[in-house]
């Protein structure tokens, strides 16, 4: 009876350890994905700010703004 309790206890420890390791791996994968998305977003923000020249937006006419948008789309394109 004593050996049976030890065996069950050992099996439970192994199962819970595997579940814990799986959770840790999942958490790290989520952090990596979040970092990649944040990096991509920051790069997109930088490119858009550089391309659209928002500091001088009031100095441009509507036609020049449209030309700038067309240039940015041609230069950088639309990325998913």
C-alpha positions as a printed Julia matrix, in Angstrom:
80×3 Matrix{Float64}:
  0.0    0.0     0.0
  2.86   2.34    0.85
  4.57   1.71   -2.5
  1.33   2.45   -4.33
  1.05   5.86   -2.61
  4.65   6.68   -3.49
  4.1    5.65   -7.12
  0.93   7.76   -7.44
  2.65  10.72   -5.77
  5.64  10.41   -8.12
  3.41  10.22  -11.2
  1.47  13.29  -10.06
  4.68  15.25   -9.51
  5.88  14.32  -13.01
  2.55  15.31  -14.59
  2.41  18.68  -12.77
  6.04  19.35  -13.67
  5.33  18.74  -17.35
  2.29  21.02  -17.2
  4.39  23.73  -15.53
  7.15  23.46  -18.14
  4.57  23.66  -20.92
  3.12  26.83  -19.35
  6.58  28.42  -19.11
  7.3   27.67  -22.77
  3.93  29.15  -23.78
  4.57  32.33  -21.74
  7.97  32.79  -23.4
  6.44  32.32  -26.86
  3.79  34.94  -26.12
  6.48  37.39  -24.93
  8.53  36.8   -28.1
  5.49  37.36  -30.3
  4.61  40.54  -28.41
  8.16  41.84  -28.81
  8.11  41.12  -32.56
  4.77  42.88  -32.98
  5.96  45.85  -30.96
  9.16  46.06  -33.01
  7.19  45.91  -36.27
  4.8   48.59  -35.02
  7.64  50.88  -33.95
  9.31  50.47  -37.34
  6.04  51.26  -39.11
  5.57  54.38  -36.98
  9.1   55.53  -37.76
  8.65  55.03  -41.51
  5.29  56.78  -41.55
  6.55  59.75  -39.55
  9.56  60.06  -41.82
  7.54  59.66  -45.0
  4.56  61.89  -44.23
  6.61  64.7   -42.65
  3.92  65.54  -40.1
  5.83  68.53  -38.7
  5.3   70.45  -41.95
  1.79  69.28  -42.75
  0.25  72.76  -42.42
  2.71  74.18  -44.96
  1.56  71.85  -47.76
 -1.39  72.18  -50.06
 -3.88  69.35  -50.36
 -2.45  68.41  -53.75
  1.08  68.16  -52.35
 -0.2   66.05  -49.44
 -1.86  63.65  -51.86
  1.32  63.44  -53.92
  3.27  62.68  -50.75
  0.85  59.91  -49.81
  1.12  58.43  -53.31
  4.92  58.56  -53.08
  4.9   56.84  -49.69
  2.65  54.08  -51.0
  4.9   53.55  -54.02
  8.09  53.68  -51.97
  7.06  51.58  -48.97
  3.94  49.82  -50.23
  1.33  48.17  -48.1
  2.65  45.42  -45.84
  0.63  42.94  -43.8
